[in-house]
Amino acid sequence: MKIALDAMGGDNAPLETIKGAVAALEEVSELELVLVGKKEVIEAELSKYKYNKEKIEIVDAREIIEMTDEPVVAVKSKKDSSMNRTLELVKDGTVNASVSAGNTGALITASQLKLKRIKGVLRPAIATMFPNKKGHMLMLDVGATADCKPEFLNQYAMMGSKYMEILVGKKNSKVGLLNIGTEEGKGNKVTREAYNLLKENKSINFVGNVESTEVMNGNIDVVVTDGFTGNMVLKTAEGIGKFILDVIKTEVSKRFIYKLGALLLMPALKVVKSKMDSSEYGGAIFLGLNGISIKAHGNSDAVAIKNAIKVAEKFAKLNFVEEMKKVIDIDNIEVEEK
C-alpha cells in the first residue's frame, strides 16, 4: 500500500510531517510512502531518523502553497506545488491515497480539480469522526461546501451511511440532521426541505433533527449539515476540549491535595485527553471524489500526521472509492443542479 504525503503542507512542516511519516512506517509493516516537496529539505529531515530506505520515495516539488494563499489562485498558479504533485500521484495511480495538512481551501480545490467527483455526486463533503458517549460518530460536511442545497444534504446522508458501513462495519446507521430544534419543521428553508428528502429516502435510517447539544450523546451515528455550520461545530468542539483540559491543569496545580487526587485520576484523565485530542483521529476524507484525499489538521504534529497516514492506508485497503461508487449508482441519483 503506497501513500503520498504532502511533506511541505501544514504549520509544522516539514519537521512534523517527516517525523510522522517515519513513525507510520514503524507501525504499518506493509506501508510505503512517497514524500512530496523540496527534495533537499526532505532528505535533510530524513537524515535524523533510522528507517527502511526502500519504503520511502521522494518526489521533488519546488513550490509550496502557504496557509495564507488564496486557494484557487494558488492551486492554479503553483502547478509545481507539493500539494498539486501529491494529488497528481493519486490521479495517475502511482499511489493509493494522499495526505496533506496544508491550506484547507486549496486542498478542496485541488482535490476536485485533480480527482474529479464520482459520477452522480452533487458536491463533495469533508467527513470526520467525532467522539461520543458510545464511541464515535461521523459528521459531514465540515468544510467543503459552505452553501448547501437540500439535495446535497440528502446525498451526504447516503455517503455518510456508506462510510460507517465500510469503515466501522455498522449497517443501518442512525442519521440525524443538525438543526436548531428536534421538531419537524424547525430550521431554515434548506433544512426544512432537506428534512423532507431525508424522511422519504428509503436507503438510509433517518431518525430526525438533532440539536448540537445532543450530537455527542451516542444516539446518532451520522450527523449531516452544511460545510459552514459543520466547520463551526468542529472548531468549537476542539476549542472547548482544549479549554476544559487547560482549566483542569490550572486548578490541579493550585493545591497539593488536588495534585494527589489527579494522580489517582490519571488513568481516567488520559482517556479523556485521548478522546478530546484531534490528533488521535488522524485526518478527514473528502467524500465523493475519484480518489482518496485526506485532510490533516493544519497544526498537526507528528502523531496527527502518523494517524492521518494510517487512516489513508485503511481507506485504500478497503477499496473505499469503489465501494462508495456503489451507493451512488445503486440509488440512481438524478438531481439537476441549478
CSV table of N, CA, C and O in Angstrom, one decimal, residues 104-109 111-112 117 121-128 139-148 152 156 159 225-232 234 284-289 293 295:
chain,number,residue,atom,x,y,z
A,104,THR,N,-6.6,24.3,3.7
A,104,THR,CA,-7.8,23.6,3.5
A,104,THR,C,-8.5,23.9,2.2
A,104,THR,O,-8.9,23.1,1.4
A,105,GLY,N,-8.7,25.2,2.0
A,105,GLY,CA,-9.4,25.7,0.8
A,105,GLY,C,-8.7,25.3,-0.5
A,105,GLY,O,-9.3,24.8,-1.4
A,106,ALA,N,-7.4,25.3,-0.4
A,106,ALA,CA,-6.6,24.9,-1.6
A,106,ALA,C,-6.7,23.4,-1.8
A,106,ALA,O,-6.8,22.9,-2.9
A,107,LEU,N,-6.7,22.6,-0.7
A,107,LEU,CA,-6.8,21.2,-0.9
A,107,LEU,C,-8.2,20.8,-1.4
A,107,LEU,O,-8.3,19.9,-2.2
A,108,ILE,N,-9.2,21.5,-1.0
A,108,ILE,CA,-10.5,21.2,-1.5
A,108,ILE,C,-10.6,21.5,-3.0
A,108,ILE,O,-11.0,20.6,-3.8
A,109,THR,N,-10.0,22.6,-3.4
A,109,THR,CA,-10.0,23.0,-4.8
A,109,THR,C,-9.1,22.0,-5.6
A,109,THR,O,-9.6,21.5,-6.7
A,111,SER,N,-8.1,19.0,-4.9
A,111,SER,CA,-8.7,17.6,-4.9
A,111,SER,C,-9.8,17.4,-5.9
A,111,SER,O,-9.9,16.4,-6.6
A,112,GLN,N,-10.7,18.4,-6.0
A,112,GLN,CA,-11.7,18.4,-7.0
A,112,GLN,C,-11.2,18.5,-8.4
A,112,GLN,O,-11.7,17.8,-9.3
A,117,ARG,N,-15.2,14.6,-9.3
A,117,ARG,CA,-16.2,13.9,-8.5
A,117,ARG,C,-16.6,12.6,-9.1
A,117,ARG,O,-16.6,12.4,-10.3
A,121,VAL,N,-22.3,12.4,-8.0
A,121,VAL,CA,-22.1,13.2,-6.8
A,121,VAL,C,-22.3,14.7,-7.0
A,121,VAL,O,-21.7,15.2,-7.9
A,122,LEU,N,-23.2,15.3,-6.3
A,122,LEU,CA,-23.5,16.7,-6.5
A,122,LEU,C,-22.4,17.6,-5.9
A,122,LEU,O,-22.0,18.6,-6.6
A,123,ARG,N,-22.0,17.3,-4.7
A,123,ARG,CA,-20.9,18.1,-4.1
A,123,ARG,C,-20.1,17.2,-3.2
A,123,ARG,O,-20.7,16.3,-2.5
A,124,PRO,N,-18.8,17.3,-3.1
A,124,PRO,CA,-18.1,16.5,-2.2
A,124,PRO,C,-18.3,17.0,-0.7
A,124,PRO,O,-18.7,18.2,-0.6
A,125,ALA,N,-18.0,16.2,0.2
A,125,ALA,CA,-18.1,16.6,1.6
A,125,ALA,C,-16.9,16.2,2.4
A,125,ALA,O,-16.3,15.1,2.1
A,126,ILE,N,-16.4,17.0,3.4
A,126,ILE,CA,-15.4,16.6,4.3
A,126,ILE,C,-16.1,15.9,5.4
A,126,ILE,O,-16.9,16.4,6.1
A,127,ALA,N,-15.7,14.6,5.6
A,127,ALA,CA,-16.3,13.8,6.7
A,127,ALA,C,-15.3,13.5,7.8
A,127,ALA,O,-14.1,13.1,7.5
A,128,THR,N,-15.6,13.7,9.0
A,128,THR,CA,-14.7,13.4,10.1
A,128,THR,C,-15.4,12.7,11.3
A,128,THR,O,-16.6,12.9,11.5
A,139,MET,N,-19.5,13.1,11.2
A,139,MET,CA,-20.2,14.4,10.9
A,139,MET,C,-19.7,14.8,9.5
A,139,MET,O,-18.5,14.8,9.2
A,140,LEU,N,-20.6,15.3,8.7
A,140,LEU,CA,-20.3,15.8,7.4
A,140,LEU,C,-21.4,16.7,6.9
A,140,LEU,O,-22.6,16.5,7.3
A,141,ASP,N,-21.1,17.8,6.3
A,141,ASP,CA,-19.8,18.3,5.8
A,141,ASP,C,-19.2,19.2,6.9
A,141,ASP,O,-20.0,19.9,7.6
A,142,VAL,N,-17.9,19.2,7.0
A,142,VAL,CA,-17.3,20.1,8.0
A,142,VAL,C,-16.3,21.1,7.3
A,142,VAL,O,-15.4,21.5,7.9
A,143,GLY,N,-16.7,21.4,6.0
A,143,GLY,CA,-15.9,22.5,5.4
A,143,GLY,C,-15.8,22.5,3.9
A,143,GLY,O,-15.2,23.5,3.4
A,144,ALA,N,-16.2,21.5,3.2
A,144,ALA,CA,-16.1,21.5,1.8
A,144,ALA,C,-17.0,22.4,1.0
A,144,ALA,O,-16.7,23.2,0.1
A,145,THR,N,-18.3,22.4,1.4
A,145,THR,CA,-19.3,23.2,0.7
A,145,THR,C,-20.1,24.0,1.8
A,145,THR,O,-20.9,23.5,2.5
A,146,ALA,N,-19.9,25.3,1.8
A,146,ALA,CA,-20.5,26.2,2.8
A,146,ALA,C,-22.0,26.4,2.5
A,146,ALA,O,-22.8,26.3,3.5
A,147,ASP,N,-22.4,26.6,1.3
A,147,ASP,CA,-23.8,26.8,1.0
A,147,ASP,C,-24.3,25.5,0.3
A,147,ASP,O,-24.0,25.2,-0.8
A,148,CYS,N,-25.2,24.9,1.0
A,148,CYS,CA,-25.8,23.6,0.5
A,148,CYS,C,-27.2,23.7,0.0
A,148,CYS,O,-28.0,24.5,0.6
A,152,PHE,N,-28.0,18.2,-1.6
A,152,PHE,CA,-26.6,17.9,-1.2
A,152,PHE,C,-26.7,17.1,0.2
A,152,PHE,O,-26.0,16.1,0.4
A,156,TYR,N,-25.3,13.5,1.3
A,156,TYR,CA,-24.3,13.4,2.3
A,156,TYR,C,-24.8,12.3,3.3
A,156,TYR,O,-23.9,11.5,3.8
A,159,MET,N,-23.9,9.0,1.7
A,159,MET,CA,-22.5,8.7,1.7
A,159,MET,C,-22.0,8.5,3.1
A,159,MET,O,-21.1,7.6,3.3
A,225,THR,N,-24.9,18.1,7.9
A,225,THR,CA,-25.0,19.5,8.0
A,225,THR,C,-24.3,20.2,6.8
A,225,THR,O,-23.5,19.5,6.1
A,226,ASP,N,-24.4,21.5,6.6
A,226,ASP,CA,-23.7,22.2,5.6
A,226,ASP,C,-22.2,22.4,6.1
A,226,ASP,O,-21.9,22.4,7.3
A,227,GLY,N,-21.3,22.7,5.1
A,227,GLY,CA,-19.9,22.9,5.5
A,227,GLY,C,-19.6,24.0,6.4
A,227,GLY,O,-18.7,24.0,7.2
A,228,PHE,N,-20.4,25.1,6.3
A,228,PHE,CA,-20.2,26.3,7.1
A,228,PHE,C,-20.5,25.9,8.6
A,228,PHE,O,-19.7,26.1,9.5
A,229,THR,N,-21.7,25.4,8.8
A,229,THR,CA,-22.1,25.0,10.2
A,229,THR,C,-21.2,23.9,10.7
A,229,THR,O,-20.8,24.0,11.9
A,230,GLY,N,-20.9,22.9,9.9
A,230,GLY,CA,-20.1,21.8,10.4
A,230,GLY,C,-18.7,22.2,10.8
A,230,GLY,O,-18.2,21.7,11.8
A,231,ASN,N,-18.1,23.1,10.0
A,231,ASN,CA,-16.8,23.6,10.4
A,231,ASN,C,-16.8,24.4,11.7
A,231,ASN,O,-15.9,24.3,12.5
A,232,MET,N,-17.9,25.2,11.9
A,232,MET,CA,-18.0,25.9,13.2
A,232,MET,C,-18.1,25.0,14.3
A,232,MET,O,-17.5,25.2,15.4
A,234,LEU,N,-17.1,21.8,14.5
A,234,LEU,CA,-15.8,21.1,14.7
A,234,LEU,C,-14.9,22.0,15.5
A,234,LEU,O,-14.3,21.5,16.5
A,284,ALA,N,-9.4,13.8,7.9
A,284,ALA,CA,-10.8,13.7,7.4
A,284,ALA,C,-10.7,13.5,5.9
A,284,ALA,O,-9.8,14.0,5.2
A,285,ILE,N,-11.6,12.7,5.4
A,285,ILE,CA,-11.6,12.3,4.0
A,285,ILE,C,-12.6,13.2,3.2
A,285,ILE,O,-13.6,13.7,3.7
A,286,PHE,N,-12.2,13.5,1.9
A,286,PHE,CA,-13.2,14.2,1.0
A,286,PHE,C,-14.0,13.1,0.4
A,286,PHE,O,-13.6,12.4,-0.5
A,287,LEU,N,-15.3,13.1,0.8
A,287,LEU,CA,-16.2,12.1,0.3
A,287,LEU,C,-16.7,12.5,-1.1
A,287,LEU,O,-17.0,13.7,-1.3
A,288,GLY,N,-16.8,11.5,-2.0
A,288,GLY,CA,-17.4,11.8,-3.3
A,288,GLY,C,-16.5,12.1,-4.4
A,288,GLY,O,-16.9,12.4,-5.5
A,289,LEU,N,-15.2,11.8,-4.2
A,289,LEU,CA,-14.2,12.1,-5.2
A,289,LEU,C,-13.6,10.7,-5.7
A,289,LEU,O,-13.7,9.7,-5.0
A,293,SER,N,-8.3,11.5,-0.8
A,293,SER,CA,-7.6,12.7,-0.4
A,293,SER,C,-7.9,12.9,1.1
A,293,SER,O,-9.1,13.2,1.4
A,295,LYS,N,-7.4,15.1,4.6
A,295,LYS,CA,-7.0,16.4,5.1
A,295,LYS,C,-6.7,16.2,6.6
A,295,LYS,O,-7.5,15.9,7.4
